[in-house]
JSON list of C-alpha atoms in Angstrom, two decimals:
[
{"chain": "A", "resi": 13, "resn": "MET", "atom": "CA", "xyz": [-92.51, -36.98, -93.55]},
{"chain": "A", "resi": 14, "resn": "VAL", "atom": "CA", "xyz": [-92.77, -33.89, -91.53]},
{"chain": "A", "resi": 15, "resn": "PRO", "atom": "CA", "xyz": [-89.81, -31.69, -90.90]},
{"chain": "A", "resi": 16, "resn": "SER", "atom": "CA", "xyz": [-87.65, -31.90, -88.27]},
{"chain": "A", "resi": 17, "resn": "VAL", "atom": "CA", "xyz": [-88.36, -29.52, -85.60]},
{"chain": "A", "resi": 18, "resn": "ALA", "atom": "CA", "xyz": [-84.48, -28.48, -86.41]},
{"chain": "A", "resi": 19, "resn": "ASN", "atom": "CA", "xyz": [-84.96, -27.82, -89.99]},
{"chain": "A", "resi": 20, "resn": "ARG", "atom": "CA", "xyz": [-87.70, -25.36, -90.06]},
{"chain": "A", "resi": 21, "resn": "ARG", "atom": "CA", "xyz": [-87.29, -21.48, -90.47]},
{"chain": "A", "resi": 22, "resn": "GLU", "atom": "CA", "xyz": [-88.07, -18.98, -87.04]},
{"chain": "A", "resi": 23, "resn": "PRO", "atom": "CA", "xyz": [-90.72, -16.90, -87.23]},
{"chain": "A", "resi": 24, "resn": "ASP", "atom": "CA", "xyz": [-88.32, -14.02, -87.41]},
{"chain": "A", "resi": 25, "resn": "GLY", "atom": "CA", "xyz": [-86.81, -15.87, -90.38]},
{"chain": "A", "resi": 26, "resn": "THR", "atom": "CA", "xyz": [-83.97, -17.03, -89.06]},
{"chain": "A", "resi": 27, "resn": "GLY", "atom": "CA", "xyz": [-82.60, -20.48, -88.42]},
{"chain": "A", "resi": 28, "resn": "PRO", "atom": "CA", "xyz": [-81.97, -23.19, -91.07]},
{"chain": "A", "resi": 29, "resn": "GLU", "atom": "CA", "xyz": [-84.24, -23.67, -94.54]},
{"chain": "A", "resi": 30, "resn": "PRO", "atom": "CA", "xyz": [-86.66, -26.31, -94.60]},
{"chain": "A", "resi": 31, "resn": "THR", "atom": "CA", "xyz": [-85.06, -29.33, -96.37]},
{"chain": "A", "resi": 32, "resn": "ARG", "atom": "CA", "xyz": [-86.85, -29.74, -99.62]},
{"chain": "A", "resi": 33, "resn": "LEU", "atom": "CA", "xyz": [-87.36, -33.18, -101.10]},
{"chain": "A", "resi": 34, "resn": "ALA", "atom": "CA", "xyz": [-86.28, -34.32, -104.45]},
{"chain": "A", "resi": 35, "resn": "ARG", "atom": "CA", "xyz": [-89.53, -34.52, -106.67]},
{"chain": "A", "resi": 36, "resn": "SER", "atom": "CA", "xyz": [-88.81, -38.62, -106.67]},
{"chain": "A", "resi": 37, "resn": "SER", "atom": "CA", "xyz": [-88.61, -38.81, -102.82]},
{"chain": "A", "resi": 38, "resn": "ARG", "atom": "CA", "xyz": [-91.48, -36.67, -102.17]},
{"chain": "A", "resi": 39, "resn": "ARG", "atom": "CA", "xyz": [-92.92, -38.93, -104.26]},
{"chain": "A", "resi": 40, "resn": "ASP", "atom": "CA", "xyz": [-92.11, -42.13, -102.85]},
{"chain": "A", "resi": 41, "resn": "ALA", "atom": "CA", "xyz": [-92.99, -40.46, -99.46]},
{"chain": "A", "resi": 42, "resn": "LEU", "atom": "CA", "xyz": [-96.68, -40.17, -100.79]},
{"chain": "A", "resi": 43, "resn": "LEU", "atom": "CA", "xyz": [-96.38, -43.90, -101.39]},
{"chain": "A", "resi": 44, "resn": "ASP", "atom": "CA", "xyz": [-94.93, -44.94, -98.41]},
{"chain": "A", "resi": 45, "resn": "ALA", "atom": "CA", "xyz": [-98.13, -43.21, -96.91]},
{"chain": "A", "resi": 46, "resn": "ALA", "atom": "CA", "xyz": [-100.67, -44.87, -99.27]},
{"chain": "A", "resi": 47, "resn": "ALA", "atom": "CA", "xyz": [-98.78, -48.17, -98.96]},
{"chain": "A", "resi": 48, "resn": "GLU", "atom": "CA", "xyz": [-99.22, -47.91, -95.09]},
{"chain": "A", "resi": 49, "resn": "LEU", "atom": "CA", "xyz": [-102.56, -47.08, -95.05]},
{"chain": "A", "resi": 50, "resn": "VAL", "atom": "CA", "xyz": [-103.32, -50.36, -97.28]},
{"chain": "A", "resi": 51, "resn": "ALA", "atom": "CA", "xyz": [-101.37, -52.36, -95.23]},
{"chain": "A", "resi": 52, "resn": "GLY", "atom": "CA", "xyz": [-104.07, -53.80, -93.57]},
{"chain": "A", "resi": 53, "resn": "GLY", "atom": "CA", "xyz": [-106.07, -54.89, -96.78]},
{"chain": "A", "resi": 54, "resn": "ASP", "atom": "CA", "xyz": [-108.51, -52.48, -96.68]},
{"chain": "A", "resi": 55, "resn": "VAL", "atom": "CA", "xyz": [-107.70, -50.15, -99.73]},
{"chain": "A", "resi": 56, "resn": "GLU", "atom": "CA", "xyz": [-110.84, -47.39, -99.20]},
{"chain": "A", "resi": 57, "resn": "SER", "atom": "CA", "xyz": [-108.80, -45.95, -96.42]},
{"chain": "A", "resi": 58, "resn": "VAL", "atom": "CA", "xyz": [-106.86, -44.89, -99.31]},
{"chain": "A", "resi": 59, "resn": "SER", "atom": "CA", "xyz": [-107.47, -41.19, -100.20]},
{"chain": "A", "resi": 60, "resn": "MET", "atom": "CA", "xyz": [-105.71, -38.01, -101.44]},
{"chain": "A", "resi": 61, "resn": "GLU", "atom": "CA", "xyz": [-106.35, -36.34, -98.03]},
{"chain": "A", "resi": 62, "resn": "ALA", "atom": "CA", "xyz": [-105.18, -39.23, -96.05]},
{"chain": "A", "resi": 63, "resn": "VAL", "atom": "CA", "xyz": [-101.98, -39.56, -98.08]},
{"chain": "A", "resi": 64, "resn": "ALA", "atom": "CA", "xyz": [-101.33, -35.89, -97.04]},
{"chain": "A", "resi": 65, "resn": "GLU", "atom": "CA", "xyz": [-102.09, -35.80, -93.59]},
{"chain": "A", "resi": 66, "resn": "ARG", "atom": "CA", "xyz": [-100.20, -39.27, -92.97]},
{"chain": "A", "resi": 67, "resn": "THR", "atom": "CA", "xyz": [-97.08, -37.53, -94.78]},
{"chain": "A", "resi": 68, "resn": "GLY", "atom": "CA", "xyz": [-97.30, -34.21, -93.26]},
{"chain": "A", "resi": 69, "resn": "VAL", "atom": "CA", "xyz": [-98.02, -32.18, -96.77]},
{"chain": "A", "resi": 70, "resn": "SER", "atom": "CA", "xyz": [-100.99, -29.88, -98.20]},
{"chain": "A", "resi": 71, "resn": "ARG", "atom": "CA", "xyz": [-103.33, -31.89, -100.57]},
{"chain": "A", "resi": 72, "resn": "PRO", "atom": "CA", "xyz": [-102.77, -29.61, -103.35]},
{"chain": "A", "resi": 73, "resn": "LEU", "atom": "CA", "xyz": [-98.76, -31.03, -103.25]},
{"chain": "A", "resi": 74, "resn": "VAL", "atom": "CA", "xyz": [-100.40, -34.65, -103.62]},
{"chain": "A", "resi": 75, "resn": "TYR", "atom": "CA", "xyz": [-102.10, -33.79, -106.33]},
{"chain": "A", "resi": 76, "resn": "LYS", "atom": "CA", "xyz": [-98.87, -32.12, -107.99]},
{"chain": "A", "resi": 77, "resn": "HIS", "atom": "CA", "xyz": [-97.80, -35.73, -107.99]},
{"chain": "A", "resi": 78, "resn": "PHE", "atom": "CA", "xyz": [-100.77, -37.76, -108.81]},
{"chain": "A", "resi": 79, "resn": "ALA", "atom": "CA", "xyz": [-103.71, -36.56, -110.95]},
{"chain": "A", "resi": 80, "resn": "ASN", "atom": "CA", "xyz": [-106.28, -38.78, -108.65]},
{"chain": "A", "resi": 81, "resn": "ARG", "atom": "CA", "xyz": [-106.66, -41.71, -106.54]},
{"chain": "A", "resi": 82, "resn": "SER", "atom": "CA", "xyz": [-106.60, -43.85, -109.26]},
{"chain": "A", "resi": 83, "resn": "GLU", "atom": "CA", "xyz": [-103.29, -43.20, -110.52]},
{"chain": "A", "resi": 84, "resn": "LEU", "atom": "CA", "xyz": [-101.82, -42.60, -106.94]},
{"chain": "A", "resi": 85, "resn": "LEU", "atom": "CA", "xyz": [-103.38, -46.37, -106.70]},
{"chain": "A", "resi": 86, "resn": "ALA", "atom": "CA", "xyz": [-102.40, -47.74, -109.91]},
{"chain": "A", "resi": 87, "resn": "ALA", "atom": "CA", "xyz": [-98.27, -45.82, -108.80]},
{"chain": "A", "resi": 88, "resn": "LEU", "atom": "CA", "xyz": [-98.66, -48.29, -105.56]},
{"chain": "A", "resi": 89, "resn": "TYR", "atom": "CA", "xyz": [-99.70, -51.23, -107.35]},
{"chain": "A", "resi": 90, "resn": "GLN", "atom": "CA", "xyz": [-96.57, -50.84, -109.91]},
{"chain": "A", "resi": 91, "resn": "ARG", "atom": "CA", "xyz": [-94.46, -50.10, -107.05]},
{"chain": "A", "resi": 92, "resn": "GLU", "atom": "CA", "xyz": [-95.27, -52.54, -104.94]},
{"chain": "A", "resi": 93, "resn": "SER", "atom": "CA", "xyz": [-95.13, -55.57, -107.56]},
{"chain": "A", "resi": 94, "resn": "ALA", "atom": "CA", "xyz": [-91.82, -54.72, -108.93]},
{"chain": "A", "resi": 95, "resn": "LEU", "atom": "CA", "xyz": [-90.33, -54.51, -105.15]},
{"chain": "A", "resi": 96, "resn": "LEU", "atom": "CA", "xyz": [-91.75, -57.92, -104.82]},
{"chain": "A", "resi": 97, "resn": "HIS", "atom": "CA", "xyz": [-90.11, -59.23, -108.16]},
{"chain": "A", "resi": 98, "resn": "ALA", "atom": "CA", "xyz": [-86.89, -57.80, -107.61]},
{"chain": "A", "resi": 99, "resn": "GLU", "atom": "CA", "xyz": [-86.56, -59.66, -103.88]},
{"chain": "A", "resi": 100, "resn": "LEU", "atom": "CA", "xyz": [-87.59, -62.68, -105.48]},
{"chain": "A", "resi": 101, "resn": "ALA", "atom": "CA", "xyz": [-85.25, -62.48, -108.68]},
{"chain": "A", "resi": 102, "resn": "THR", "atom": "CA", "xyz": [-82.62, -61.55, -106.19]},
{"chain": "A", "resi": 103, "resn": "ASP", "atom": "CA", "xyz": [-83.32, -64.66, -104.24]},
{"chain": "A", "resi": 104, "resn": "VAL", "atom": "CA", "xyz": [-83.48, -67.23, -107.29]},
{"chain": "A", "resi": 105, "resn": "GLU", "atom": "CA", "xyz": [-80.87, -65.92, -109.25]},
{"chain": "A", "resi": 106, "resn": "ALA", "atom": "CA", "xyz": [-78.65, -66.65, -105.78]},
{"chain": "A", "resi": 107, "resn": "ALA", "atom": "CA", "xyz": [-79.22, -70.15, -106.12]},
{"chain": "A", "resi": 108, "resn": "VAL", "atom": "CA", "xyz": [-77.27, -72.88, -108.10]},
{"chain": "A", "resi": 109, "resn": "THR", "atom": "CA", "xyz": [-79.43, -76.09, -108.57]},
{"chain": "A", "resi": 110, "resn": "LEU", "atom": "CA", "xyz": [-83.27, -75.75, -110.28]},
{"chain": "A", "resi": 111, "resn": "GLU", "atom": "CA", "xyz": [-83.92, -77.27, -106.67]},
{"chain": "A", "resi": 112, "resn": "GLN", "atom": "CA", "xyz": [-83.05, -74.34, -104.87]},
{"chain": "A", "resi": 113, "resn": "MET", "atom": "CA", "xyz": [-83.90, -71.83, -107.27]},
{"chain": "A", "resi": 114, "resn": "PHE", "atom": "CA", "xyz": [-87.83, -73.41, -106.68]},
{"chain": "A", "resi": 115, "resn": "ARG", "atom": "CA", "xyz": [-87.07, -73.50, -103.44]},
{"chain": "A", "resi": 116, "resn": "ALA", "atom": "CA", "xyz": [-85.95, -69.68, -102.83]},
{"chain": "A", "resi": 117, "resn": "LEU", "atom": "CA", "xyz": [-89.09, -68.76, -105.27]},
{"chain": "A", "resi": 118, "resn": "ILE", "atom": "CA", "xyz": [-91.70, -70.29, -103.29]},
{"chain": "A", "resi": 119, "resn": "ARG", "atom": "CA", "xyz": [-90.31, -69.23, -99.72]},
{"chain": "A", "resi": 120, "resn": "GLY", "atom": "CA", "xyz": [-89.66, -65.64, -101.20]},
{"chain": "A", "resi": 121, "resn": "ALA", "atom": "CA", "xyz": [-93.40, -65.86, -102.43]},
{"chain": "A", "resi": 122, "resn": "LEU", "atom": "CA", "xyz": [-94.92, -67.43, -99.09]},
{"chain": "A", "resi": 123, "resn": "ARG", "atom": "CA", "xyz": [-92.77, -64.71, -96.98]},
{"chain": "A", "resi": 124, "resn": "ALA", "atom": "CA", "xyz": [-94.03, -61.96, -99.19]},
{"chain": "A", "resi": 125, "resn": "GLN", "atom": "CA", "xyz": [-97.80, -63.39, -98.99]},
{"chain": "A", "resi": 126, "resn": "ALA", "atom": "CA", "xyz": [-97.24, -62.90, -95.20]},
{"chain": "A", "resi": 127, "resn": "SER", "atom": "CA", "xyz": [-96.23, -59.31, -95.37]},
{"chain": "A", "resi": 128, "resn": "ARG", "atom": "CA", "xyz": [-97.88, -57.77, -98.04]},
{"chain": "A", "resi": 129, "resn": "GLY", "atom": "CA", "xyz": [-100.55, -60.15, -99.84]},
{"chain": "A", "resi": 130, "resn": "ALA", "atom": "CA", "xyz": [-103.12, -58.45, -98.34]},
{"chain": "A", "resi": 131, "resn": "ALA", "atom": "CA", "xyz": [-102.10, -54.82, -99.78]},
{"chain": "A", "resi": 132, "resn": "LEU", "atom": "CA", "xyz": [-101.51, -56.92, -103.01]},
{"chain": "A", "resi": 133, "resn": "ALA", "atom": "CA", "xyz": [-104.82, -58.26, -103.22]},
{"chain": "A", "resi": 134, "resn": "ALA", "atom": "CA", "xyz": [-106.36, -55.14, -101.89]},
{"chain": "A", "resi": 135, "resn": "LEU", "atom": "CA", "xyz": [-105.10, -52.85, -104.94]},
{"chain": "A", "resi": 136, "resn": "ARG", "atom": "CA", "xyz": [-105.87, -55.75, -107.59]},
{"chain": "A", "resi": 137, "resn": "SER", "atom": "CA", "xyz": [-109.01, -55.66, -106.46]},
{"chain": "A", "resi": 138, "resn": "ALA", "atom": "CA", "xyz": [-109.51, -52.14, -106.66]},
{"chain": "A", "resi": 139, "resn": "GLY", "atom": "CA", "xyz": [-109.28, -52.84, -110.69]},
{"chain": "A", "resi": 140, "resn": "VAL", "atom": "CA", "xyz": [-105.73, -50.58, -110.38]},
{"chain": "A", "resi": 141, "resn": "ARG", "atom": "CA", "xyz": [-104.37, -53.08, -112.77]},
{"chain": "A", "resi": 142, "resn": "ASN", "atom": "CA", "xyz": [-104.05, -51.25, -116.43]},
{"chain": "A", "resi": 143, "resn": "GLN", "atom": "CA", "xyz": [-102.66, -52.96, -119.72]},
{"chain": "A", "resi": 144, "resn": "ALA", "atom": "CA", "xyz": [-99.10, -51.74, -119.00]},
{"chain": "A", "resi": 145, "resn": "HIS", "atom": "CA", "xyz": [-99.22, -53.50, -115.81]},
{"chain": "A", "resi": 146, "resn": "ARG", "atom": "CA", "xyz": [-100.51, -56.60, -117.33]},
{"chain": "A", "resi": 147, "resn": "GLU", "atom": "CA", "xyz": [-97.96, -56.04, -120.28]},
{"chain": "A", "resi": 148, "resn": "VAL", "atom": "CA", "xyz": [-94.69, -55.81, -117.74]},
{"chain": "A", "resi": 149, "resn": "GLN", "atom": "CA", "xyz": [-96.10, -58.75, -115.56]},
{"chain": "A", "resi": 150, "resn": "HIS", "atom": "CA", "xyz": [-96.12, -60.71, -119.00]},
{"chain": "A", "resi": 151, "resn": "ARG", "atom": "CA", "xyz": [-92.87, -59.68, -119.58]},
{"chain": "A", "resi": 152, "resn": "ARG", "atom": "CA", "xyz": [-91.82, -60.91, -116.54]},
{"chain": "A", "resi": 153, "resn": "ASP", "atom": "CA", "xyz": [-93.12, -63.66, -116.81]},
{"chain": "A", "resi": 154, "resn": "ARG", "atom": "CA", "xyz": [-91.68, -64.53, -119.85]},
{"chain": "A", "resi": 155, "resn": "THR", "atom": "CA", "xyz": [-88.12, -63.97, -118.64]},
{"chain": "A", "resi": 156, "resn": "THR", "atom": "CA", "xyz": [-88.93, -66.48, -115.66]},
{"chain": "A", "resi": 157, "resn": "VAL", "atom": "CA", "xyz": [-89.90, -69.14, -117.66]},
{"chain": "A", "resi": 158, "resn": "ARG", "atom": "CA", "xyz": [-86.81, -68.59, -119.95]},
{"chain": "A", "resi": 159, "resn": "TYR", "atom": "CA", "xyz": [-84.72, -68.70, -116.87]},
{"chain": "A", "resi": 160, "resn": "PHE", "atom": "CA", "xyz": [-86.00, -71.76, -115.31]},
{"chain": "A", "resi": 161, "resn": "GLY", "atom": "CA", "xyz": [-86.04, -73.54, -118.54]},
{"chain": "A", "resi": 162, "resn": "ARG", "atom": "CA", "xyz": [-82.10, -72.73, -119.28]},
{"chain": "A", "resi": 163, "resn": "GLN", "atom": "CA", "xyz": [-81.64, -74.22, -115.96]},
{"chain": "A", "resi": 164, "resn": "ALA", "atom": "CA", "xyz": [-84.10, -77.18, -116.41]},
{"chain": "A", "resi": 165, "resn": "ALA", "atom": "CA", "xyz": [-82.73, -78.09, -119.90]},
{"chain": "A", "resi": 166, "resn": "LYS", "atom": "CA", "xyz": [-78.90, -77.43, -118.60]},
{"chain": "A", "resi": 167, "resn": "GLU", "atom": "CA", "xyz": [-79.65, -79.72, -115.33]},
{"chain": "A", "resi": 168, "resn": "PHE", "atom": "CA", "xyz": [-81.82, -82.59, -116.17]},
{"chain": "A", "resi": 169, "resn": "GLY", "atom": "CA", "xyz": [-80.76, -82.74, -120.49]},
{"chain": "A", "resi": 170, "resn": "LEU", "atom": "CA", "xyz": [-84.75, -81.83, -121.33]},
{"chain": "A", "resi": 171, "resn": "GLU", "atom": "CA", "xyz": [-85.08, -80.41, -124.57]},
{"chain": "A", "resi": 172, "resn": "GLU", "atom": "CA", "xyz": [-85.53, -76.58, -124.39]},
{"chain": "A", "resi": 173, "resn": "SER", "atom": "CA", "xyz": [-89.17, -76.26, -125.49]},
{"chain": "A", "resi": 174, "resn": "GLU", "atom": "CA", "xyz": [-89.74, -79.18, -123.06]},
{"chain": "A", "resi": 175, "resn": "ALA", "atom": "CA", "xyz": [-88.22, -77.58, -120.08]},
{"chain": "A", "resi": 176, "resn": "ARG", "atom": "CA", "xyz": [-89.87, -74.36, -120.98]},
{"chain": "A", "resi": 177, "resn": "SER", "atom": "CA", "xyz": [-93.32, -76.16, -121.00]},
{"chain": "A", "resi": 178, "resn": "ALA", "atom": "CA", "xyz": [-92.46, -77.79, -117.60]},
{"chain": "A", "resi": 179, "resn": "MET", "atom": "CA", "xyz": [-91.83, -74.90, -116.10]},
{"chain": "A", "resi": 180, "resn": "ARG", "atom": "CA", "xyz": [-94.45, -72.82, -117.03]},
{"chain": "A", "resi": 181, "resn": "VAL", "atom": "CA", "xyz": [-96.95, -75.38, -115.13]},
{"chain": "A", "resi": 182, "resn": "ALA", "atom": "CA", "xyz": [-94.43, -75.58, -111.82]},
{"chain": "A", "resi": 183, "resn": "LEU", "atom": "CA", "xyz": [-94.56, -71.86, -111.81]},
{"chain": "A", "resi": 184, "resn": "GLY", "atom": "CA", "xyz": [-98.14, -71.29, -112.59]},
{"chain": "A", "resi": 185, "resn": "ALA", "atom": "CA", "xyz": [-98.64, -73.67, -109.37]},
{"chain": "A", "resi": 186, "resn": "VAL", "atom": "CA", "xyz": [-97.04, -71.09, -106.94]},
{"chain": "A", "resi": 187, "resn": "GLU", "atom": "CA", "xyz": [-100.77, -69.26, -106.82]},
{"chain": "A", "resi": 188, "resn": "SER", "atom": "CA", "xyz": [-102.19, -72.79, -105.62]},
{"chain": "A", "resi": 189, "resn": "VAL", "atom": "CA", "xyz": [-99.23, -73.01, -102.81]},
{"chain": "A", "resi": 190, "resn": "LEU", "atom": "CA", "xyz": [-100.49, -69.39, -102.08]},
{"chain": "A", "resi": 191, "resn": "THR", "atom": "CA", "xyz": [-104.25, -70.24, -101.75]},
{"chain": "A", "resi": 192, "resn": "GLN", "atom": "CA", "xyz": [-103.04, -73.36, -99.62]},
{"chain": "A", "resi": 193, "resn": "TRP", "atom": "CA", "xyz": [-101.43, -71.34, -96.84]},
{"chain": "A", "resi": 194, "resn": "ARG", "atom": "CA", "xyz": [-103.90, -68.24, -96.58]},
{"chain": "A", "resi": 195, "resn": "LEU", "atom": "CA", "xyz": [-106.04, -71.19, -95.37]},
{"chain": "A", "resi": 196, "resn": "ARG", "atom": "CA", "xyz": [-103.76, -71.85, -92.42]},
{"chain": "A", "resi": 197, "resn": "PRO", "atom": "CA", "xyz": [-101.13, -68.72, -92.26]},
{"chain": "A", "resi": 198, "resn": "THR", "atom": "CA", "xyz": [-98.42, -70.65, -90.05]},
{"chain": "A", "resi": 199, "resn": "PRO", "atom": "CA", "xyz": [-95.10, -70.66, -90.57]},
{"chain": "A", "resi": 200, "resn": "GLU", "atom": "CA", "xyz": [-95.33, -74.18, -89.73]},
{"chain": "A", "resi": 201, "resn": "ASN", "atom": "CA", "xyz": [-97.69, -74.68, -93.25]},
{"chain": "A", "resi": 202, "resn": "ALA", "atom": "CA", "xyz": [-95.42, -72.43, -94.79]},
{"chain": "A", "resi": 203, "resn": "ALA", "atom": "CA", "xyz": [-92.50, -74.98, -94.51]},
{"chain": "A", "resi": 204, "resn": "ALA", "atom": "CA", "xyz": [-94.57, -77.61, -95.31]},
{"chain": "A", "resi": 205, "resn": "LEU", "atom": "CA", "xyz": [-95.76, -76.23, -98.37]},
{"chain": "A", "resi": 206, "resn": "GLU", "atom": "CA", "xyz": [-92.36, -75.31, -99.51]},
{"chain": "A", "resi": 207, "resn": "ASP", "atom": "CA", "xyz": [-91.35, -79.15, -99.16]},
{"chain": "A", "resi": 208, "resn": "ILE", "atom": "CA", "xyz": [-94.00, -80.10, -101.19]},
{"chain": "A", "resi": 209, "resn": "TYR", "atom": "CA", "xyz": [-94.18, -77.85, -104.01]},
{"chain": "A", "resi": 210, "resn": "VAL", "atom": "CA", "xyz": [-90.25, -78.23, -104.35]},
{"chain": "A", "resi": 211, "resn": "ASN", "atom": "CA", "xyz": [-90.78, -81.91, -104.04]},
{"chain": "A", "resi": 212, "resn": "LEU", "atom": "CA", "xyz": [-93.25, -82.15, -106.67]},
{"chain": "A", "resi": 213, "resn": "VAL", "atom": "CA", "xyz": [-92.17, -80.03, -109.10]},
{"chain": "A", "resi": 214, "resn": "VAL", "atom": "CA", "xyz": [-88.16, -81.35, -109.08]},
{"chain": "A", "resi": 215, "resn": "GLY", "atom": "CA", "xyz": [-89.45, -84.94, -108.74]},
{"chain": "A", "resi": 216, "resn": "GLY", "atom": "CA", "xyz": [-91.82, -84.14, -111.88]},
{"chain": "A", "resi": 217, "resn": "VAL", "atom": "CA", "xyz": [-88.63, -82.62, -113.74]},
{"chain": "A", "resi": 218, "resn": "GLU", "atom": "CA", "xyz": [-86.48, -86.04, -112.88]},
{"chain": "A", "resi": 219, "resn": "ARG", "atom": "CA", "xyz": [-89.62, -88.22, -113.88]},
{"chain": "A", "resi": 220, "resn": "LEU", "atom": "CA", "xyz": [-89.75, -86.09, -117.37]},
{"chain": "A", "resi": 221, "resn": "ALA", "atom": "CA", "xyz": [-85.77, -86.43, -117.90]},
{"chain": "A", "resi": 222, "resn": "ARG", "atom": "CA", "xyz": [-85.62, -90.21, -117.40]},
{"chain": "A", "resi": 223, "resn": "ARG", "atom": "CA", "xyz": [-89.19, -90.46, -119.76]},
{"chain": "A", "resi": 224, "resn": "THR", "atom": "CA", "xyz": [-87.34, -88.64, -122.20]},
{"chain": "A", "resi": 225, "resn": "PRO", "atom": "CA", "xyz": [-83.26, -89.02, -121.75]},
{"chain": "A", "resi": 226, "resn": "THR", "atom": "CA", "xyz": [-81.38, -86.88, -124.69]},
{"chain": "A", "resi": 227, "resn": "ALA", "atom": "CA", "xyz": [-77.68, -87.01, -124.93]},
{"chain": "A", "resi": 228, "resn": "GLY", "atom": "CA", "xyz": [-76.77, -84.76, -122.62]},
{"chain": "A", "resi": 229, "resn": "THR", "atom": "CA", "xyz": [-79.22, -86.37, -119.63]},
{"chain": "A", "resi": 230, "resn": "PRO", "atom": "CA", "xyz": [-76.95, -87.04, -116.64]},
{"chain": "A", "resi": 231, "resn": "ALA", "atom": "CA", "xyz": [-76.25, -90.89, -116.59]},
{"chain": "A", "resi": 232, "resn": "SER", "atom": "CA", "xyz": [-77.87, -90.81, -113.13]},
{"chain": "A", "resi": 233, "resn": "LEU", "atom": "CA", "xyz": [-80.86, -90.35, -114.19]},
{"chain": "A", "resi": 234, "resn": "ARG", "atom": "CA", "xyz": [-81.12, -92.38, -117.10]},
{"chain": "A", "resi": 235, "resn": "ARG", "atom": "CA", "xyz": [-82.97, -95.83, -116.33]},
{"chain": "A", "resi": 236, "resn": "ALA", "atom": "CA", "xyz": [-81.57, -98.94, -118.33]}
]
């Protein structure tokens, strides 16, 4: 950002030295500026010149951190997707039951869709996702499936392989929920979609547990 006037050296050389941001902090500031530019979903508004102007630095300094516009956009997408993943993971890990986990996940996903969905969609449409990004996302997806699968197996007595298969299907449906929300992006619709999604998922898992009970299945879920 533009340094405070209080930090600028006077023309005669007196006064405090300018505060220099650490390299990582400067890089984050540049990405923050790019994120603000693309917040409305217009990725074309992001240029090296626009980022420099918004951050209050010279254009060569932007090039010092990013070789070109494509690299800048790719770094922005990587950071924003990592932040989103961390936020969702924190919410899910605070939950106790499978229902609470799915509710935390879909609520967070809908909240993120409202706040940064347009920006992430614009970045994806710009083709910034490379193979490295895809591999990172695949690893995250596998970790999420295992995490939800362990809870489903523990709570409902499903076999681990069946639990994971069920979780892949349930987690894959998140994008469908977000699509429905985009058709009517209101808080009321978000709340309704959350209930529909959670009830369908948990109800489906309960049905699986009743259909193929194992020794670990809670007695309340078994049929006579």
